[in-house]
PDB file of C-alpha atoms and ligand atoms in Angstrom:
ATOM      1  CA  VAL H  17     -20.626 -17.232 -12.236  1.00  0.00           C
ATOM      2  CA  ILE H  18     -18.537 -16.769  -9.060  1.00  0.00           C
ATOM      3  CA  PRO H  19     -17.515 -19.980  -7.311  1.00  0.00           C
ATOM      4  CA  GLY H  20     -19.258 -20.368  -4.011  1.00  0.00           C
ATOM      5  CA  TRP H  21     -21.984 -17.936  -4.846  1.00  0.00           C
ATOM      6  CA  PHE H  22     -25.482 -18.513  -6.129  1.00  0.00           C
ATOM      7  CA  SER H  23     -26.526 -15.855  -8.794  1.00  0.00           C
ATOM      8  CA  GLU H  24     -29.931 -15.524  -9.743  1.00  0.00           C
ATOM      9  CA  ILE H  25     -29.999 -15.574 -13.583  1.00  0.00           C
ATOM     10  CA  SER H  26     -33.046 -15.123 -15.564  1.00  0.00           C
ATOM     11  CA  SER H  27     -34.410 -14.065 -18.981  1.00  0.00           C
ATOM     12  CA  MET H  28     -37.022 -12.283 -16.685  1.00  0.00           C
ATOM     13  CA  TRP H  29     -34.307  -9.729 -15.559  1.00  0.00           C
ATOM     14  CA  PRO H  30     -31.879  -9.708 -18.262  1.00  0.00           C
ATOM     15  CA  GLY H  31     -28.470  -8.170 -17.498  1.00  0.00           C
ATOM     16  CA  GLU H  32     -28.651  -8.116 -13.839  1.00  0.00           C
ATOM     17  CA  ALA H  33     -28.428 -11.024 -11.274  1.00  0.00           C
ATOM     18  CA  HIS H  34     -28.247 -10.848  -7.447  1.00  0.00           C
ATOM     19  CA  SER H  35     -25.973 -12.906  -5.646  1.00  0.00           C
ATOM     20  CA  LEU H  36     -25.544 -14.639  -2.266  1.00  0.00           C
ATOM     21  CA  LYS H  37     -22.566 -16.500  -0.735  1.00  0.00           C
ATOM     22  CA  VAL H  38     -23.364 -20.099  -0.131  1.00  0.00           C
ATOM     23  CA  GLU H  39     -22.286 -21.779   2.972  1.00  0.00           C
ATOM     24  CA  LYS H  40     -23.701 -25.248   2.187  1.00  0.00           C
ATOM     25  CA  ILE H  41     -26.230 -26.836  -0.311  1.00  0.00           C
ATOM     26  CA  LEU H  42     -28.713 -28.529   1.821  1.00  0.00           C
ATOM     27  CA  PHE H  43     -31.008 -30.004  -0.586  1.00  0.00           C
ATOM     28  CA  GLN H  44     -31.516 -30.477  -4.441  1.00  0.00           C
ATOM     29  CA  GLY H  45     -34.125 -32.271  -6.327  1.00  0.00           C
ATOM     30  CA  LYS H  46     -36.414 -32.542  -9.226  1.00  0.00           C
ATOM     31  CA  SER H  47     -40.066 -32.882  -8.912  1.00  0.00           C
ATOM     32  CA  GLU H  48     -42.691 -33.356 -11.689  1.00  0.00           C
ATOM     33  CA  TYR H  49     -42.576 -29.416 -12.175  1.00  0.00           C
ATOM     34  CA  GLN H  50     -39.508 -27.801 -11.204  1.00  0.00           C
ATOM     35  CA  ASN H  51     -36.026 -28.021  -9.939  1.00  0.00           C
ATOM     36  CA  VAL H  52     -36.049 -27.508  -6.157  1.00  0.00           C
ATOM     37  CA  MET H  53     -32.869 -26.277  -4.006  1.00  0.00           C
ATOM     38  CA  VAL H  54     -32.321 -25.052  -0.523  1.00  0.00           C
ATOM     39  CA  PHE H  55     -28.778 -23.530   0.709  1.00  0.00           C
ATOM     40  CA  GLN H  56     -27.613 -22.223   3.776  1.00  0.00           C
ATOM     41  CA  SER H  57     -26.485 -18.617   2.847  1.00  0.00           C
ATOM     42  CA  SER H  58     -23.767 -16.625   4.684  1.00  0.00           C
ATOM     43  CA  THR H  59     -26.156 -13.629   5.440  1.00  0.00           C
ATOM     44  CA  TYR H  60     -29.896 -14.385   4.796  1.00  0.00           C
ATOM     45  CA  GLY H  61     -30.313 -17.750   6.440  1.00  0.00           C
ATOM     46  CA  LYS H  62     -31.517 -20.624   4.566  1.00  0.00           C
ATOM     47  CA  VAL H  63     -32.755 -20.122   1.014  1.00  0.00           C
ATOM     48  CA  LEU H  64     -35.450 -21.847  -1.124  1.00  0.00           C
ATOM     49  CA  VAL H  65     -34.875 -21.803  -4.839  1.00  0.00           C
ATOM     50  CA  LEU H  66     -37.258 -23.122  -7.667  1.00  0.00           C
ATOM     51  CA  ASP H  67     -35.745 -23.459 -11.171  1.00  0.00           C
ATOM     52  CA  GLY H  68     -32.879 -20.982 -10.214  1.00  0.00           C
ATOM     53  CA  VAL H  69     -35.135 -18.364  -8.966  1.00  0.00           C
ATOM     54  CA  ILE H  70     -35.250 -17.326  -4.751  1.00  0.00           C
ATOM     55  CA  GLN H  71     -38.676 -18.247  -3.625  1.00  0.00           C
ATOM     56  CA  LEU H  72     -37.817 -17.241   0.222  1.00  0.00           C
ATOM     57  CA  THR H  73     -34.957 -16.521   2.521  1.00  0.00           C
ATOM     58  CA  GLU H  74     -35.489 -16.880   6.377  1.00  0.00           C
ATOM     59  CA  ARG H  75     -34.144 -13.269   6.690  1.00  0.00           C
ATOM     60  CA  ASP H  76     -36.626 -11.319   4.510  1.00  0.00           C
ATOM     61  CA  GLU H  77     -39.586 -13.637   4.038  1.00  0.00           C
ATOM     62  CA  CYS H  78     -41.864 -11.906   6.410  1.00  0.00           C
ATOM     63  CA  ALA H  79     -41.787  -8.688   4.176  1.00  0.00           C
ATOM     64  CA  TYR H  80     -43.435 -10.911   1.516  1.00  0.00           C
ATOM     65  CA  GLN H  81     -45.728 -13.250   3.344  1.00  0.00           C
ATOM     66  CA  GLU H  82     -47.082 -10.788   5.826  1.00  0.00           C
ATOM     67  CA  MET H  83     -47.961  -8.114   3.108  1.00  0.00           C
ATOM     68  CA  ILE H  84     -49.444 -10.662   0.585  1.00  0.00           C
ATOM     69  CA  THR H  85     -51.945 -11.935   3.477  1.00  0.00           C
ATOM     70  CA  HIS H  86     -52.476  -8.822   5.668  1.00  0.00           C
ATOM     71  CA  LEU H  87     -53.185  -6.291   2.835  1.00  0.00           C
ATOM     72  CA  PRO H  88     -56.175  -8.346   1.521  1.00  0.00           C
ATOM     73  CA  LEU H  89     -57.302  -9.808   4.994  1.00  0.00           C
ATOM     74  CA  CYS H  90     -57.200  -6.346   6.851  1.00  0.00           C
ATOM     75  CA  SER H  91     -59.212  -4.589   4.381  1.00  0.00           C
ATOM     76  CA  ILE H  92     -62.446  -6.409   4.857  1.00  0.00           C
ATOM     77  CA  PRO H  93     -64.393  -6.792   7.844  1.00  0.00           C
ATOM     78  CA  ASN H  94     -64.409 -10.702   9.383  1.00  0.00           C
ATOM     79  CA  PRO H  95     -62.699 -12.888   6.961  1.00  0.00           C
ATOM     80  CA  LYS H  96     -64.063 -16.308   7.392  1.00  0.00           C
ATOM     81  CA  LYS H  97     -63.231 -18.303   4.246  1.00  0.00           C
ATOM     82  CA  VAL H  98     -59.711 -18.082   2.771  1.00  0.00           C
ATOM     83  CA  LEU H  99     -58.371 -19.777  -0.274  1.00  0.00           C
ATOM     84  CA  VAL H 100     -54.538 -19.631  -1.080  1.00  0.00           C
ATOM     85  CA  ILE H 101     -53.356 -20.855  -4.417  1.00  0.00           C
ATOM     86  CA  GLY H 102     -49.539 -21.826  -4.483  1.00  0.00           C
ATOM     87  CA  GLY H 103     -47.764 -20.684  -1.123  1.00  0.00           C
ATOM     88  CA  GLY H 104     -46.631 -24.471  -0.593  1.00  0.00           C
ATOM     89  CA  ASP H 105     -43.886 -23.182   1.809  1.00  0.00           C
ATOM     90  CA  GLY H 106     -46.462 -22.460   4.271  1.00  0.00           C
ATOM     91  CA  GLY H 107     -45.755 -18.701   4.939  1.00  0.00           C
ATOM     92  CA  VAL H 108     -48.919 -17.309   3.831  1.00  0.00           C
ATOM     93  CA  ILE H 109     -51.392 -19.700   5.473  1.00  0.00           C
ATOM     94  CA  ARG H 110     -49.079 -19.200   8.750  1.00  0.00           C
ATOM     95  CA  GLU H 111     -50.058 -15.404   8.341  1.00  0.00           C
ATOM     96  CA  VAL H 112     -53.884 -16.100   7.443  1.00  0.00           C
ATOM     97  CA  ALA H 113     -53.953 -18.129  11.007  1.00  0.00           C
ATOM     98  CA  HIS H 114     -53.196 -14.509  12.866  1.00  0.00           C
ATOM     99  CA  HIS H 115     -56.850 -13.880  11.895  1.00  0.00           C
ATOM    100  CA  SER H 116     -58.943 -15.089  14.520  1.00  0.00           C
ATOM    101  CA  SER H 117     -62.198 -14.438  12.435  1.00  0.00           C
ATOM    102  CA  VAL H 118     -61.085 -16.989   9.955  1.00  0.00           C
ATOM    103  CA  GLU H 119     -62.729 -20.370  10.124  1.00  0.00           C
ATOM    104  CA  LYS H 120     -61.674 -22.119   7.154  1.00  0.00           C
ATOM    105  CA  ILE H 121     -58.337 -22.086   5.164  1.00  0.00           C
ATOM    106  CA  ASP H 122     -57.827 -24.022   1.984  1.00  0.00           C
ATOM    107  CA  ILE H 123     -54.400 -24.154   0.127  1.00  0.00           C
ATOM    108  CA  CYS H 124     -53.811 -25.499  -3.232  1.00  0.00           C
ATOM    109  CA  GLU H 125     -50.204 -26.023  -4.085  1.00  0.00           C
ATOM    110  CA  ILE H 126     -49.136 -27.894  -7.236  1.00  0.00           C
ATOM    111  CA  ASP H 127     -45.825 -29.211  -6.327  1.00  0.00           C
ATOM    112  CA  LYS H 128     -45.761 -31.670  -3.209  1.00  0.00           C
ATOM    113  CA  MET H 129     -42.099 -31.613  -3.150  1.00  0.00           C
ATOM    114  CA  VAL H 130     -42.254 -27.653  -2.101  1.00  0.00           C
ATOM    115  CA  VAL H 131     -44.381 -28.861   0.880  1.00  0.00           C
ATOM    116  CA  ASP H 132     -42.282 -31.384   1.819  1.00  0.00           C
ATOM    117  CA  VAL H 133     -38.910 -29.584   1.712  1.00  0.00           C
ATOM    118  CA  SER H 134     -40.469 -26.494   3.535  1.00  0.00           C
ATOM    119  CA  LYS H 135     -41.596 -28.765   6.370  1.00  0.00           C
ATOM    120  CA  GLN H 136     -38.263 -30.060   6.768  1.00  0.00           C
ATOM    121  CA  TYR H 137     -35.872 -26.993   6.198  1.00  0.00           C
ATOM    122  CA  PHE H 138     -38.093 -24.109   7.214  1.00  0.00           C
ATOM    123  CA  PRO H 139     -40.052 -25.077  10.133  1.00  0.00           C
ATOM    124  CA  ASP H 140     -40.763 -21.471  11.242  1.00  0.00           C
ATOM    125  CA  VAL H 141     -42.451 -20.857   7.784  1.00  0.00           C
ATOM    126  CA  ALA H 142     -44.187 -24.268   7.444  1.00  0.00           C
ATOM    127  CA  VAL H 143     -45.649 -23.982  10.655  1.00  0.00           C
ATOM    128  CA  GLY H 144     -48.766 -22.906   9.008  1.00  0.00           C
ATOM    129  CA  TYR H 145     -49.456 -26.218   8.171  1.00  0.00           C
ATOM    130  CA  ASP H 146     -50.218 -26.956  11.919  1.00  0.00           C
ATOM    131  CA  ASP H 147     -53.185 -24.848  12.076  1.00  0.00           C
ATOM    132  CA  PRO H 148     -56.520 -26.966  12.318  1.00  0.00           C
ATOM    133  CA  ARG H 149     -58.217 -24.778  10.184  1.00  0.00           C
ATOM    134  CA  VAL H 150     -56.042 -25.538   7.009  1.00  0.00           C
ATOM    135  CA  THR H 151     -56.857 -28.032   4.536  1.00  0.00           C
ATOM    136  CA  LEU H 152     -54.089 -28.769   1.874  1.00  0.00           C
ATOM    137  CA  HIS H 153     -54.924 -29.726  -1.695  1.00  0.00           C
ATOM    138  CA  ILE H 154     -52.261 -30.891  -3.899  1.00  0.00           C
ATOM    139  CA  GLY H 155     -53.164 -30.084  -7.355  1.00  0.00           C
ATOM    140  CA  ASP H 156     -53.283 -27.426 -10.027  1.00  0.00           C
ATOM    141  CA  GLY H 157     -54.739 -24.262  -8.866  1.00  0.00           C
ATOM    142  CA  VAL H 158     -56.457 -23.435 -12.162  1.00  0.00           C
ATOM    143  CA  ALA H 159     -58.415 -26.653 -12.103  1.00  0.00           C
ATOM    144  CA  PHE H 160     -59.428 -26.369  -8.402  1.00  0.00           C
ATOM    145  CA  LEU H 161     -60.905 -23.007  -8.787  1.00  0.00           C
ATOM    146  CA  LYS H 162     -63.010 -24.373 -11.844  1.00  0.00           C
ATOM    147  CA  GLU H 163     -64.795 -26.700  -9.141  1.00  0.00           C
ATOM    148  CA  VAL H 164     -65.238 -24.091  -6.488  1.00  0.00           C
ATOM    149  CA  PRO H 165     -68.865 -23.277  -6.086  1.00  0.00           C
ATOM    150  CA  GLU H 166     -69.782 -19.338  -6.832  1.00  0.00           C
ATOM    151  CA  GLY H 167     -69.228 -17.158  -3.991  1.00  0.00           C
ATOM    152  CA  THR H 168     -67.467 -19.615  -1.578  1.00  0.00           C
ATOM    153  CA  TYR H 169     -64.568 -17.500  -0.482  1.00  0.00           C
ATOM    154  CA  ASP H 170     -63.957 -13.868   1.461  1.00  0.00           C
ATOM    155  CA  ALA H 171     -60.631 -13.890  -0.041  1.00  0.00           C
ATOM    156  CA  VAL H 172     -58.144 -15.753  -2.540  1.00  0.00           C
ATOM    157  CA  ILE H 173     -54.356 -15.104  -2.121  1.00  0.00           C
ATOM    158  CA  VAL H 174     -52.533 -15.934  -5.009  1.00  0.00           C
ATOM    159  CA  ASP H 175     -48.634 -16.834  -3.988  1.00  0.00           C
ATOM    160  CA  SER H 176     -47.131 -17.587  -6.995  1.00  0.00           C
ATOM    161  CA  SER H 177     -43.924 -17.699  -8.693  1.00  0.00           C
ATOM    162  CA  ASP H 178     -43.001 -15.999 -11.812  1.00  0.00           C
ATOM    163  CA  PRO H 179     -44.837 -16.307 -15.004  1.00  0.00           C
ATOM    164  CA  ILE H 180     -42.416 -18.699 -16.906  1.00  0.00           C
ATOM    165  CA  GLY H 181     -42.899 -22.358 -15.773  1.00  0.00           C
ATOM    166  CA  PRO H 182     -45.739 -23.929 -13.594  1.00  0.00           C
ATOM    167  CA  ALA H 183     -47.155 -20.468 -12.607  1.00  0.00           C
ATOM    168  CA  GLN H 184     -47.838 -18.976 -16.062  1.00  0.00           C
ATOM    169  CA  GLU H 185     -51.867 -19.425 -16.208  1.00  0.00           C
ATOM    170  CA  LEU H 186     -52.065 -17.708 -12.922  1.00  0.00           C
ATOM    171  CA  PHE H 187     -51.217 -14.573 -14.501  1.00  0.00           C
ATOM    172  CA  GLU H 188     -53.954 -15.066 -17.412  1.00  0.00           C
ATOM    173  CA  LYS H 189     -57.337 -13.488 -17.689  1.00  0.00           C
ATOM    174  CA  PRO H 190     -59.403 -16.749 -17.574  1.00  0.00           C
ATOM    175  CA  PHE H 191     -57.713 -17.497 -14.091  1.00  0.00           C
ATOM    176  CA  PHE H 192     -58.702 -14.118 -12.790  1.00  0.00           C
ATOM    177  CA  SER H 193     -62.225 -14.736 -14.009  1.00  0.00           C
ATOM    178  CA  SER H 194     -62.341 -18.188 -12.014  1.00  0.00           C
ATOM    179  CA  VAL H 195     -61.183 -16.154  -8.887  1.00  0.00           C
ATOM    180  CA  ALA H 196     -63.866 -13.769  -9.329  1.00  0.00           C
ATOM    181  CA  LYS H 197     -66.523 -16.467  -9.554  1.00  0.00           C
ATOM    182  CA  ALA H 198     -65.113 -18.160  -6.329  1.00  0.00           C
ATOM    183  CA  LEU H 199     -65.282 -15.063  -4.224  1.00  0.00           C
ATOM    184  CA  ARG H 200     -68.405 -13.312  -2.534  1.00  0.00           C
ATOM    185  CA  PRO H 201     -69.750 -10.094  -3.345  1.00  0.00           C
ATOM    186  CA  GLY H 202     -67.254  -7.816  -1.871  1.00  0.00           C
ATOM    187  CA  GLY H 203     -64.773 -10.645  -1.695  1.00  0.00           C
ATOM    188  CA  VAL H 204     -61.007  -9.786  -2.384  1.00  0.00           C
ATOM    189  CA  VAL H 205     -58.135 -11.317  -4.158  1.00  0.00           C
ATOM    190  CA  CYS H 206     -54.529 -10.468  -3.727  1.00  0.00           C
ATOM    191  CA  THR H 207     -51.904 -11.848  -6.176  1.00  0.00           C
ATOM    192  CA  GLN H 208     -48.386 -11.787  -6.402  1.00  0.00           C
ATOM    193  CA  ALA H 209     -47.914  -8.977  -9.361  1.00  0.00           C
ATOM    194  CA  GLU H 210     -43.925  -8.444  -9.885  1.00  0.00           C
ATOM    195  CA  SER H 211     -41.721  -5.447  -9.940  1.00  0.00           C
ATOM    196  CA  ILE H 212     -42.492  -1.979 -11.348  1.00  0.00           C
ATOM    197  CA  TRP H 213     -38.695  -1.770 -12.131  1.00  0.00           C
ATOM    198  CA  LEU H 214     -38.617  -4.889 -14.326  1.00  0.00           C
ATOM    199  CA  HIS H 215     -42.123  -5.812 -15.229  1.00  0.00           C
ATOM    200  CA  MET H 216     -44.116  -2.893 -16.149  1.00  0.00           C
ATOM    201  CA  ASP H 217     -45.615  -4.662 -19.243  1.00  0.00           C
ATOM    202  CA  ILE H 218     -46.677  -7.691 -17.119  1.00  0.00           C
ATOM    203  CA  ILE H 219     -48.293  -5.335 -14.544  1.00  0.00           C
ATOM    204  CA  GLU H 220     -50.020  -3.199 -17.283  1.00  0.00           C
ATOM    205  CA  ASP H 221     -51.640  -6.315 -18.641  1.00  0.00           C
ATOM    206  CA  ILE H 222     -52.496  -7.930 -15.186  1.00  0.00           C
ATOM    207  CA  VAL H 223     -54.204  -4.381 -14.426  1.00  0.00           C
ATOM    208  CA  ALA H 224     -56.154  -4.047 -17.730  1.00  0.00           C
ATOM    209  CA  ASN H 225     -57.453  -7.800 -17.234  1.00  0.00           C
ATOM    210  CA  CYS H 226     -58.328  -7.030 -13.559  1.00  0.00           C
ATOM    211  CA  ARG H 227     -60.238  -4.011 -14.600  1.00  0.00           C
ATOM    212  CA  GLN H 228     -62.590  -5.732 -17.014  1.00  0.00           C
ATOM    213  CA  ILE H 229     -63.125  -8.586 -14.625  1.00  0.00           C
ATOM    214  CA  PHE H 230     -63.363  -7.158 -11.105  1.00  0.00           C
ATOM    215  CA  LYS H 231     -66.055  -4.551 -10.700  1.00  0.00           C
ATOM    216  CA  GLY H 232     -65.070  -3.139  -7.263  1.00  0.00           C
ATOM    217  CA  SER H 233     -61.508  -1.787  -6.710  1.00  0.00           C
ATOM    218  CA  VAL H 234     -58.430  -2.358  -8.551  1.00  0.00           C
ATOM    219  CA  ASN H 235     -55.166  -1.513  -6.813  1.00  0.00           C
ATOM    220  CA  TYR H 236     -51.563  -2.063  -7.063  1.00  0.00           C
ATOM    221  CA  ALA H 237     -49.455  -2.396  -3.861  1.00  0.00           C
ATOM    222  CA  TRP H 238     -45.726  -3.217  -3.216  1.00  0.00           C
ATOM    223  CA  THR H 239     -43.142  -4.155  -0.533  1.00  0.00           C
ATOM    224  CA  THR H 240     -39.455  -4.270  -0.111  1.00  0.00           C
ATOM    225  CA  VAL H 241     -37.701  -7.648  -0.437  1.00  0.00           C
ATOM    226  CA  PRO H 242     -33.920  -7.494  -0.398  1.00  0.00           C
ATOM    227  CA  THR H 243     -33.654 -10.754  -2.329  1.00  0.00           C
ATOM    228  CA  TYR H 244     -36.282 -10.498  -4.833  1.00  0.00           C
ATOM    229  CA  PRO H 245     -35.220  -9.100  -8.414  1.00  0.00           C
ATOM    230  CA  SER H 246     -34.907  -5.107  -8.047  1.00  0.00           C
ATOM    231  CA  GLY H 247     -35.376  -5.715  -4.136  1.00  0.00           C
ATOM    232  CA  MET H 248     -39.265  -4.940  -4.362  1.00  0.00           C
ATOM    233  CA  ILE H 249     -42.171  -6.890  -5.268  1.00  0.00           C
ATOM    234  CA  GLY H 250     -45.931  -5.686  -5.986  1.00  0.00           C
ATOM    235  CA  PHE H 251     -49.448  -7.150  -5.373  1.00  0.00           C
ATOM    236  CA  MET H 252     -52.635  -6.943  -7.324  1.00  0.00           C
ATOM    237  CA  LEU H 253     -55.516  -6.079  -4.930  1.00  0.00           C
ATOM    238  CA  CYS H 254     -58.859  -6.495  -6.461  1.00  0.00           C
ATOM    239  CA  SER H 255     -62.674  -6.566  -5.073  1.00  0.00           C
ATOM    240  CA  THR H 256     -65.696  -7.908  -6.508  1.00  0.00           C
ATOM    241  CA  GLU H 257     -69.018  -5.861  -7.048  1.00  0.00           C
ATOM    242  CA  GLY H 258     -70.645  -5.661  -3.693  1.00  0.00           C
ATOM    243  CA  PRO H 259     -69.946  -4.050  -0.376  1.00  0.00           C
ATOM    244  CA  PRO H 260     -67.159  -1.439  -1.338  1.00  0.00           C
ATOM    245  CA  VAL H 261     -63.858  -2.260  -0.395  1.00  0.00           C
ATOM    246  CA  ASP H 262     -61.145   0.634   0.216  1.00  0.00           C
ATOM    247  CA  PHE H 263     -57.831  -1.316   0.344  1.00  0.00           C
ATOM    248  CA  LYS H 264     -55.867   1.827   1.242  1.00  0.00           C
ATOM    249  CA  HIS H 265     -57.650   2.086   4.530  1.00  0.00           C
ATOM    250  CA  PRO H 266     -57.415  -1.173   6.746  1.00  0.00           C
ATOM    251  CA  VAL H 267     -60.939  -1.596   8.586  1.00  0.00           C
ATOM    252  CA  ASN H 268     -59.817  -4.891  10.241  1.00  0.00           C
ATOM    253  CA  PRO H 269     -56.585  -3.933  11.743  1.00  0.00           C
ATOM    254  CA  ILE H 270     -54.680  -6.887  13.449  1.00  0.00           C
ATOM    255  CA  ASP H 271     -55.027  -6.333  17.283  1.00  0.00           C
ATOM    256  CA  GLU H 272     -51.329  -6.179  18.688  1.00  0.00           C
ATOM    257  CA  ASN H 273     -52.059  -8.227  21.629  1.00  0.00           C
ATOM    258  CA  GLU H 274     -53.743 -11.134  19.952  1.00  0.00           C
ATOM    259  CA  SER H 275     -51.078 -11.308  17.338  1.00  0.00           C
ATOM    260  CA  GLN H 276     -48.224 -11.454  19.951  1.00  0.00           C
ATOM    261  CA  LYS H 277     -49.908 -14.483  21.437  1.00  0.00           C
ATOM    262  CA  SER H 278     -49.788 -16.433  18.047  1.00  0.00           C
ATOM    263  CA  VAL H 279     -47.019 -18.830  16.946  1.00  0.00           C
ATOM    264  CA  ARG H 280     -44.939 -16.045  15.200  1.00  0.00           C
ATOM    265  CA  PRO H 281     -45.518 -12.284  16.197  1.00  0.00           C
ATOM    266  CA  LEU H 282     -45.788  -9.827  13.073  1.00  0.00           C
ATOM    267  CA  LYS H 283     -42.115  -8.668  11.894  1.00  0.00           C
ATOM    268  CA  PHE H 284     -43.141  -6.330   9.251  1.00  0.00           C
ATOM    269  CA  TYR H 285     -46.775  -5.300   8.616  1.00  0.00           C
ATOM    270  CA  ASN H 286     -48.524  -2.718  10.748  1.00  0.00           C
ATOM    271  CA  SER H 287     -51.469  -0.433   9.516  1.00  0.00           C
ATOM    272  CA  GLU H 288     -49.101   2.477   8.575  1.00  0.00           C
ATOM    273  CA  ILE H 289     -47.161   0.272   6.106  1.00  0.00           C
ATOM    274  CA  HIS H 290     -50.413  -1.002   4.551  1.00  0.00           C
ATOM    275  CA  THR H 291     -51.659   2.571   3.668  1.00  0.00           C
ATOM    276  CA  ALA H 292     -48.063   3.410   2.555  1.00  0.00           C
ATOM    277  CA  ALA H 293     -47.886   0.368   0.266  1.00  0.00           C
ATOM    278  CA  PHE H 294     -50.193   1.886  -2.177  1.00  0.00           C
ATOM    279  CA  CYS H 295     -48.231   5.152  -2.936  1.00  0.00           C
ATOM    280  CA  LEU H 296     -46.810   4.732  -6.376  1.00  0.00           C
ATOM    281  CA  PRO H 297     -43.598   6.561  -7.839  1.00  0.00           C
ATOM    282  CA  SER H 298     -44.790   8.743 -10.581  1.00  0.00           C
ATOM    283  CA  PHE H 299     -43.477   6.687 -13.521  1.00  0.00           C
ATOM    284  CA  ALA H 300     -45.533   3.735 -12.449  1.00  0.00           C
ATOM    285  CA  LYS H 301     -48.736   6.042 -11.234  1.00  0.00           C
ATOM    286  CA  ARG H 302     -48.630   7.269 -14.934  1.00  0.00           C
ATOM    287  CA  LYS H 303     -48.850   3.859 -16.268  1.00  0.00           C
ATOM    288  CA  ILE H 304     -51.327   2.074 -13.743  1.00  0.00           C
ATOM    289  CA  GLY H 305     -52.799   4.689 -11.648  1.00  0.00           C
ATOM    290  CA  SER H 306     -55.720   3.221  -9.586  1.00  0.00           C
ATOM    291  CA  LYS H 307     -59.431   2.723  -9.630  1.00  0.00           C
TER     292      LYS H 307
HETATM  293  N1  PUT B  28     -43.623 -16.206  -4.490  1.00  0.00           N
HETATM  294  C1  PUT B  28     -42.945 -15.024  -4.946  1.00  0.00           C
HETATM  295  C2  PUT B  28     -41.720 -15.301  -5.703  1.00  0.00           C
HETATM  296  C3  PUT B  28     -41.152 -14.406  -6.827  1.00  0.00           C
HETATM  297  C4  PUT B  28     -39.871 -14.789  -7.121  1.00  0.00           C
HETATM  298  N2  PUT B  28     -39.422 -13.744  -8.236  1.00  0.00           N
END
């Protein structure tokens, strides 16, 4: 460990640790679920860390939040009801709010400390909570979904941390079955699905489970995020049986003018990068392909 630097050490990426120079530690706390830390970095702005793992930095959070949200929502016409599981920092709901067709945004985050800390230290991310369409539920996403009446949502977005700690169940088959039940026919889910450089075994399991559960399309997409392990992260996009969804060709592009009027113009997402996100390197294509 280099003094004055934060190094992201985890058994999920053995033998490597990305480091950021720390200017000042702004917050350190322990919630019921995890250690929460915020620090000011020299080059990536403020950084949110949970159990020693970087969740977001002010500089590159746009790449993750915009892609995990607009990949699913731009793939279906007129999304109206959206559920976010996790995503307590508020960045995903900020992005959902770009879609004027959306009438209701539910968010279920297990850890209230993540919400409170984000509101205090990341106002440009937590601004999502100001939208009147948002209802925040503090609780376990797995339990929340079990109570959701069948066919309620057009889209579910699962913005989880890694599958060690409170998010573990969000990577398991029973959870995906509950998501499928909560979606209307032809509804879509987008879940955080780790890195093809580091976690091909996890991704293969997710793909196998999703192919059994989601009878529409099942696709893996990815984006660059410089401060995530291996500099990238992937998403699993699936649709339920019903009106077909072609994730690779957005049918609901975000109108540039409308997006400029909103709280925060898009920084990363556009329709070209949407389609490109589904192109996989050959080694990953051989393992997971697409349906
Ligand atoms: N919300 C995504 C976090 C990923 C951390 N490795």
